[in-house]
Amino acid sequence: MSETTATANASASPTTKRKPVGKDIATKRRLARAKRHTRIRKKVFGTPERPRLVVTRSLRNIRAQVIDDTKGHTLVSASSLEADVQAFEGDKKAKATKVGELIAARAKNAGIEKVVFDRGGNAYHGRVAALADAARDGGLEF
């Protein structure tokens, strides 16, 4: 009897074995995005004359900041969490467009004409591209 239970337990154990921690798809994607962002940040640097426009995208929201890297200060920012964007009807891409328009208007008011675009390791597609196009249409040059 003990031999049959031992073989039954041995055959059951490989099917119920857990994956190693940190090897799931979500973790790989997150780490790959962080690596891309690091590569981009080696080349992209914001100056007082031409600050860096950073786009941070999550599953629900999108944020944009204009940063002077020499001082480490955020000059202007806009987010989809703001009340006027939250009240705006539309999908996430439409809200990203609204955030792009807001960041362009606020940068213009602060006297910023030219920026360096930092996509944050995300693909230049969808919401990131919509924000960038709206900021360009709003008068920012990059």
JSON list of C-alpha atoms in Angstrom, two decimals:
[
{"chain": "A", "resi": 1, "resn": "MET", "atom": "CA", "xyz": [0.00, 0.00, 0.00]},
{"chain": "A", "resi": 2, "resn": "SER", "atom": "CA", "xyz": [2.74, 2.43, 0.82]},
{"chain": "A", "resi": 3, "resn": "GLU", "atom": "CA", "xyz": [4.28, 2.03, -2.63]},
{"chain": "A", "resi": 4, "resn": "THR", "atom": "CA", "xyz": [1.06, 3.06, -4.39]},
{"chain": "A", "resi": 5, "resn": "THR", "atom": "CA", "xyz": [0.61, 6.13, -2.23]},
{"chain": "A", "resi": 6, "resn": "ALA", "atom": "CA", "xyz": [4.22, 7.11, -2.79]},
{"chain": "A", "resi": 7, "resn": "THR", "atom": "CA", "xyz": [3.83, 6.92, -6.56]},
{"chain": "A", "resi": 8, "resn": "ALA", "atom": "CA", "xyz": [0.52, 8.79, -6.37]},
{"chain": "A", "resi": 9, "resn": "ASN", "atom": "CA", "xyz": [2.15, 11.59, -4.36]},
{"chain": "A", "resi": 10, "resn": "ALA", "atom": "CA", "xyz": [5.16, 11.70, -6.70]},
{"chain": "A", "resi": 11, "resn": "SER", "atom": "CA", "xyz": [2.95, 12.05, -9.75]},
{"chain": "A", "resi": 12, "resn": "ALA", "atom": "CA", "xyz": [0.81, 14.74, -8.12]},
{"chain": "A", "resi": 13, "resn": "SER", "atom": "CA", "xyz": [3.69, 16.92, -6.98]},
{"chain": "A", "resi": 14, "resn": "PRO", "atom": "CA", "xyz": [4.99, 18.09, -10.42]},
{"chain": "A", "resi": 15, "resn": "THR", "atom": "CA", "xyz": [1.51, 19.22, -11.48]},
{"chain": "A", "resi": 16, "resn": "THR", "atom": "CA", "xyz": [0.95, 21.29, -8.33]},
{"chain": "A", "resi": 17, "resn": "LYS", "atom": "CA", "xyz": [4.40, 22.83, -8.22]},
{"chain": "A", "resi": 18, "resn": "ARG", "atom": "CA", "xyz": [4.34, 26.63, -8.04]},
{"chain": "A", "resi": 19, "resn": "LYS", "atom": "CA", "xyz": [6.21, 28.92, -10.37]},
{"chain": "A", "resi": 20, "resn": "PRO", "atom": "CA", "xyz": [9.27, 30.62, -8.89]},
{"chain": "A", "resi": 21, "resn": "VAL", "atom": "CA", "xyz": [8.50, 34.02, -7.41]},
{"chain": "A", "resi": 22, "resn": "GLY", "atom": "CA", "xyz": [9.22, 36.94, -9.75]},
{"chain": "A", "resi": 23, "resn": "LYS", "atom": "CA", "xyz": [9.00, 34.96, -12.98]},
{"chain": "A", "resi": 24, "resn": "ASP", "atom": "CA", "xyz": [5.41, 35.69, -13.96]},
{"chain": "A", "resi": 25, "resn": "ILE", "atom": "CA", "xyz": [4.55, 37.68, -17.07]},
{"chain": "A", "resi": 26, "resn": "ALA", "atom": "CA", "xyz": [3.53, 40.86, -15.26]},
{"chain": "A", "resi": 27, "resn": "THR", "atom": "CA", "xyz": [6.86, 41.03, -13.44]},
{"chain": "A", "resi": 28, "resn": "LYS", "atom": "CA", "xyz": [8.80, 40.47, -16.66]},
{"chain": "A", "resi": 29, "resn": "ARG", "atom": "CA", "xyz": [6.88, 43.25, -18.41]},
{"chain": "A", "resi": 30, "resn": "ARG", "atom": "CA", "xyz": [7.38, 45.65, -15.51]},
{"chain": "A", "resi": 31, "resn": "LEU", "atom": "CA", "xyz": [11.11, 44.94, -15.37]},
{"chain": "A", "resi": 32, "resn": "ALA", "atom": "CA", "xyz": [11.46, 45.24, -19.16]},
{"chain": "A", "resi": 33, "resn": "ARG", "atom": "CA", "xyz": [9.75, 48.66, -19.08]},
{"chain": "A", "resi": 34, "resn": "ALA", "atom": "CA", "xyz": [12.07, 49.78, -16.28]},
{"chain": "A", "resi": 35, "resn": "LYS", "atom": "CA", "xyz": [15.11, 48.70, -18.34]},
{"chain": "A", "resi": 36, "resn": "ARG", "atom": "CA", "xyz": [13.83, 50.62, -21.38]},
{"chain": "A", "resi": 37, "resn": "HIS", "atom": "CA", "xyz": [13.26, 53.69, -19.23]},
{"chain": "A", "resi": 38, "resn": "THR", "atom": "CA", "xyz": [16.82, 53.46, -17.88]},
{"chain": "A", "resi": 39, "resn": "ARG", "atom": "CA", "xyz": [18.21, 53.29, -21.43]},
{"chain": "A", "resi": 40, "resn": "ILE", "atom": "CA", "xyz": [16.14, 56.31, -22.44]},
{"chain": "A", "resi": 41, "resn": "ARG", "atom": "CA", "xyz": [17.19, 58.32, -19.38]},
{"chain": "A", "resi": 42, "resn": "LYS", "atom": "CA", "xyz": [20.86, 57.86, -20.31]},
{"chain": "A", "resi": 43, "resn": "LYS", "atom": "CA", "xyz": [20.20, 59.94, -23.44]},
{"chain": "A", "resi": 44, "resn": "VAL", "atom": "CA", "xyz": [17.39, 62.31, -22.42]},
{"chain": "A", "resi": 45, "resn": "PHE", "atom": "CA", "xyz": [18.20, 65.17, -20.03]},
{"chain": "A", "resi": 46, "resn": "GLY", "atom": "CA", "xyz": [16.15, 68.28, -19.32]},
{"chain": "A", "resi": 47, "resn": "THR", "atom": "CA", "xyz": [17.81, 71.69, -19.15]},
{"chain": "A", "resi": 48, "resn": "PRO", "atom": "CA", "xyz": [16.34, 75.05, -18.09]},
{"chain": "A", "resi": 49, "resn": "GLU", "atom": "CA", "xyz": [16.08, 76.05, -21.77]},
{"chain": "A", "resi": 50, "resn": "ARG", "atom": "CA", "xyz": [14.63, 72.71, -22.86]},
{"chain": "A", "resi": 51, "resn": "PRO", "atom": "CA", "xyz": [13.10, 70.78, -19.91]},
{"chain": "A", "resi": 52, "resn": "ARG", "atom": "CA", "xyz": [12.01, 67.14, -20.03]},
{"chain": "A", "resi": 53, "resn": "LEU", "atom": "CA", "xyz": [8.35, 66.21, -20.58]},
{"chain": "A", "resi": 54, "resn": "VAL", "atom": "CA", "xyz": [7.85, 62.94, -18.68]},
{"chain": "A", "resi": 55, "resn": "VAL", "atom": "CA", "xyz": [4.83, 60.73, -19.29]},
{"chain": "A", "resi": 56, "resn": "THR", "atom": "CA", "xyz": [3.84, 58.25, -16.58]},
{"chain": "A", "resi": 57, "resn": "ARG", "atom": "CA", "xyz": [1.14, 55.77, -17.58]},
{"chain": "A", "resi": 58, "resn": "SER", "atom": "CA", "xyz": [-0.70, 53.36, -15.32]},
{"chain": "A", "resi": 59, "resn": "LEU", "atom": "CA", "xyz": [-3.59, 51.09, -16.18]},
{"chain": "A", "resi": 60, "resn": "ARG", "atom": "CA", "xyz": [-6.20, 53.71, -15.27]},
{"chain": "A", "resi": 61, "resn": "ASN", "atom": "CA", "xyz": [-4.47, 57.10, -15.32]},
{"chain": "A", "resi": 62, "resn": "ILE", "atom": "CA", "xyz": [-1.82, 59.11, -17.11]},
{"chain": "A", "resi": 63, "resn": "ARG", "atom": "CA", "xyz": [0.37, 61.91, -15.79]},
{"chain": "A", "resi": 64, "resn": "ALA", "atom": "CA", "xyz": [2.69, 64.40, -17.45]},
{"chain": "A", "resi": 65, "resn": "GLN", "atom": "CA", "xyz": [5.35, 66.55, -15.84]},
{"chain": "A", "resi": 66, "resn": "VAL", "atom": "CA", "xyz": [7.79, 69.09, -17.23]},
{"chain": "A", "resi": 67, "resn": "ILE", "atom": "CA", "xyz": [11.02, 68.74, -15.25]},
{"chain": "A", "resi": 68, "resn": "ASP", "atom": "CA", "xyz": [14.25, 70.75, -15.10]},
{"chain": "A", "resi": 69, "resn": "ASP", "atom": "CA", "xyz": [16.83, 68.03, -14.40]},
{"chain": "A", "resi": 70, "resn": "THR", "atom": "CA", "xyz": [19.63, 70.45, -13.49]},
{"chain": "A", "resi": 71, "resn": "LYS", "atom": "CA", "xyz": [17.68, 71.55, -10.38]},
{"chain": "A", "resi": 72, "resn": "GLY", "atom": "CA", "xyz": [15.47, 68.47, -10.07]},
{"chain": "A", "resi": 73, "resn": "HIS", "atom": "CA", "xyz": [12.31, 70.61, -9.99]},
{"chain": "A", "resi": 74, "resn": "THR", "atom": "CA", "xyz": [8.94, 69.97, -11.56]},
{"chain": "A", "resi": 75, "resn": "LEU", "atom": "CA", "xyz": [7.96, 73.11, -13.46]},
{"chain": "A", "resi": 76, "resn": "VAL", "atom": "CA", "xyz": [4.40, 72.16, -14.51]},
{"chain": "A", "resi": 77, "resn": "SER", "atom": "CA", "xyz": [2.29, 69.04, -14.31]},
{"chain": "A", "resi": 78, "resn": "ALA", "atom": "CA", "xyz": [-1.06, 67.64, -15.38]},
{"chain": "A", "resi": 79, "resn": "SER", "atom": "CA", "xyz": [-2.87, 64.42, -14.58]},
{"chain": "A", "resi": 80, "resn": "SER", "atom": "CA", "xyz": [-6.01, 62.51, -15.48]},
{"chain": "A", "resi": 81, "resn": "LEU", "atom": "CA", "xyz": [-6.81, 62.53, -11.75]},
{"chain": "A", "resi": 82, "resn": "GLU", "atom": "CA", "xyz": [-7.58, 66.27, -11.83]},
{"chain": "A", "resi": 83, "resn": "ALA", "atom": "CA", "xyz": [-11.22, 67.28, -11.46]},
{"chain": "A", "resi": 84, "resn": "ASP", "atom": "CA", "xyz": [-11.63, 68.88, -14.89]},
{"chain": "A", "resi": 85, "resn": "VAL", "atom": "CA", "xyz": [-10.17, 65.81, -16.64]},
{"chain": "A", "resi": 86, "resn": "GLN", "atom": "CA", "xyz": [-12.22, 63.44, -14.46]},
{"chain": "A", "resi": 87, "resn": "ALA", "atom": "CA", "xyz": [-15.39, 65.30, -15.48]},
{"chain": "A", "resi": 88, "resn": "PHE", "atom": "CA", "xyz": [-14.42, 64.98, -19.15]},
{"chain": "A", "resi": 89, "resn": "GLU", "atom": "CA", "xyz": [-16.42, 62.27, -20.90]},
{"chain": "A", "resi": 90, "resn": "GLY", "atom": "CA", "xyz": [-14.51, 59.80, -23.03]},
{"chain": "A", "resi": 91, "resn": "ASP", "atom": "CA", "xyz": [-12.21, 56.82, -23.00]},
{"chain": "A", "resi": 92, "resn": "LYS", "atom": "CA", "xyz": [-8.67, 56.72, -21.62]},
{"chain": "A", "resi": 93, "resn": "LYS", "atom": "CA", "xyz": [-7.19, 57.90, -24.90]},
{"chain": "A", "resi": 94, "resn": "ALA", "atom": "CA", "xyz": [-9.46, 60.95, -24.95]},
{"chain": "A", "resi": 95, "resn": "LYS", "atom": "CA", "xyz": [-8.44, 61.76, -21.37]},
{"chain": "A", "resi": 96, "resn": "ALA", "atom": "CA", "xyz": [-4.77, 61.43, -22.36]},
{"chain": "A", "resi": 97, "resn": "THR", "atom": "CA", "xyz": [-5.42, 63.96, -25.13]},
{"chain": "A", "resi": 98, "resn": "LYS", "atom": "CA", "xyz": [-6.98, 66.31, -22.59]},
{"chain": "A", "resi": 99, "resn": "VAL", "atom": "CA", "xyz": [-3.93, 65.93, -20.31]},
{"chain": "A", "resi": 100, "resn": "GLY", "atom": "CA", "xyz": [-1.67, 66.73, -23.28]},
{"chain": "A", "resi": 101, "resn": "GLU", "atom": "CA", "xyz": [-3.65, 69.91, -23.97]},
{"chain": "A", "resi": 102, "resn": "LEU", "atom": "CA", "xyz": [-3.44, 70.88, -20.28]},
{"chain": "A", "resi": 103, "resn": "ILE", "atom": "CA", "xyz": [0.31, 70.33, -20.03]},
{"chain": "A", "resi": 104, "resn": "ALA", "atom": "CA", "xyz": [0.89, 72.38, -23.19]},
{"chain": "A", "resi": 105, "resn": "ALA", "atom": "CA", "xyz": [-1.22, 75.27, -21.91]},
{"chain": "A", "resi": 106, "resn": "ARG", "atom": "CA", "xyz": [0.46, 75.25, -18.50]},
{"chain": "A", "resi": 107, "resn": "ALA", "atom": "CA", "xyz": [3.92, 75.06, -20.05]},
{"chain": "A", "resi": 108, "resn": "LYS", "atom": "CA", "xyz": [3.10, 78.01, -22.32]},
{"chain": "A", "resi": 109, "resn": "ASN", "atom": "CA", "xyz": [1.94, 80.02, -19.29]},
{"chain": "A", "resi": 110, "resn": "ALA", "atom": "CA", "xyz": [5.24, 79.19, -17.55]},
{"chain": "A", "resi": 111, "resn": "GLY", "atom": "CA", "xyz": [7.18, 80.41, -20.61]},
{"chain": "A", "resi": 112, "resn": "ILE", "atom": "CA", "xyz": [8.26, 76.98, -21.87]},
{"chain": "A", "resi": 113, "resn": "GLU", "atom": "CA", "xyz": [8.26, 76.54, -25.66]},
{"chain": "A", "resi": 114, "resn": "LYS", "atom": "CA", "xyz": [10.57, 73.56, -26.25]},
{"chain": "A", "resi": 115, "resn": "VAL", "atom": "CA", "xyz": [10.79, 70.28, -24.35]},
{"chain": "A", "resi": 116, "resn": "VAL", "atom": "CA", "xyz": [12.52, 66.92, -24.61]},
{"chain": "A", "resi": 117, "resn": "PHE", "atom": "CA", "xyz": [10.02, 64.05, -24.66]},
{"chain": "A", "resi": 118, "resn": "ASP", "atom": "CA", "xyz": [10.51, 61.13, -22.24]},
{"chain": "A", "resi": 119, "resn": "ARG", "atom": "CA", "xyz": [8.02, 58.34, -22.87]},
{"chain": "A", "resi": 120, "resn": "GLY", "atom": "CA", "xyz": [9.03, 56.57, -19.67]},
{"chain": "A", "resi": 121, "resn": "GLY", "atom": "CA", "xyz": [9.85, 53.23, -21.27]},
{"chain": "A", "resi": 122, "resn": "ASN", "atom": "CA", "xyz": [6.35, 52.89, -22.69]},
{"chain": "A", "resi": 123, "resn": "ALA", "atom": "CA", "xyz": [5.75, 52.31, -26.38]},
{"chain": "A", "resi": 124, "resn": "TYR", "atom": "CA", "xyz": [5.03, 55.47, -28.39]},
{"chain": "A", "resi": 125, "resn": "HIS", "atom": "CA", "xyz": [1.54, 54.26, -29.15]},
{"chain": "A", "resi": 126, "resn": "GLY", "atom": "CA", "xyz": [-2.01, 54.73, -27.92]},
{"chain": "A", "resi": 127, "resn": "ARG", "atom": "CA", "xyz": [-2.35, 57.00, -24.89]},
{"chain": "A", "resi": 128, "resn": "VAL", "atom": "CA", "xyz": [1.32, 58.08, -24.87]},
{"chain": "A", "resi": 129, "resn": "ALA", "atom": "CA", "xyz": [1.15, 59.12, -28.53]},
{"chain": "A", "resi": 130, "resn": "ALA", "atom": "CA", "xyz": [-2.21, 60.84, -28.00]},
{"chain": "A", "resi": 131, "resn": "LEU", "atom": "CA", "xyz": [-0.76, 62.91, -25.15]},
{"chain": "A", "resi": 132, "resn": "ALA", "atom": "CA", "xyz": [2.32, 63.81, -27.20]},
{"chain": "A", "resi": 133, "resn": "ASP", "atom": "CA", "xyz": [0.25, 64.81, -30.26]},
{"chain": "A", "resi": 134, "resn": "ALA", "atom": "CA", "xyz": [-2.05, 66.98, -28.13]},
{"chain": "A", "resi": 135, "resn": "ALA", "atom": "CA", "xyz": [0.96, 68.68, -26.51]},
{"chain": "A", "resi": 136, "resn": "ARG", "atom": "CA", "xyz": [2.41, 69.37, -29.97]},
{"chain": "A", "resi": 137, "resn": "ASP", "atom": "CA", "xyz": [-0.92, 70.76, -31.15]},
{"chain": "A", "resi": 138, "resn": "GLY", "atom": "CA", "xyz": [-1.01, 72.91, -28.01]},
{"chain": "A", "resi": 139, "resn": "GLY", "atom": "CA", "xyz": [2.23, 74.59, -29.07]},
{"chain": "A", "resi": 140, "resn": "LEU", "atom": "CA", "xyz": [5.03, 72.62, -27.41]},
{"chain": "A", "resi": 141, "resn": "GLU", "atom": "CA", "xyz": [7.96, 71.80, -29.67]},
{"chain": "A", "resi": 142, "resn": "PHE", "atom": "CA", "xyz": [9.78, 68.48, -29.34]}
]
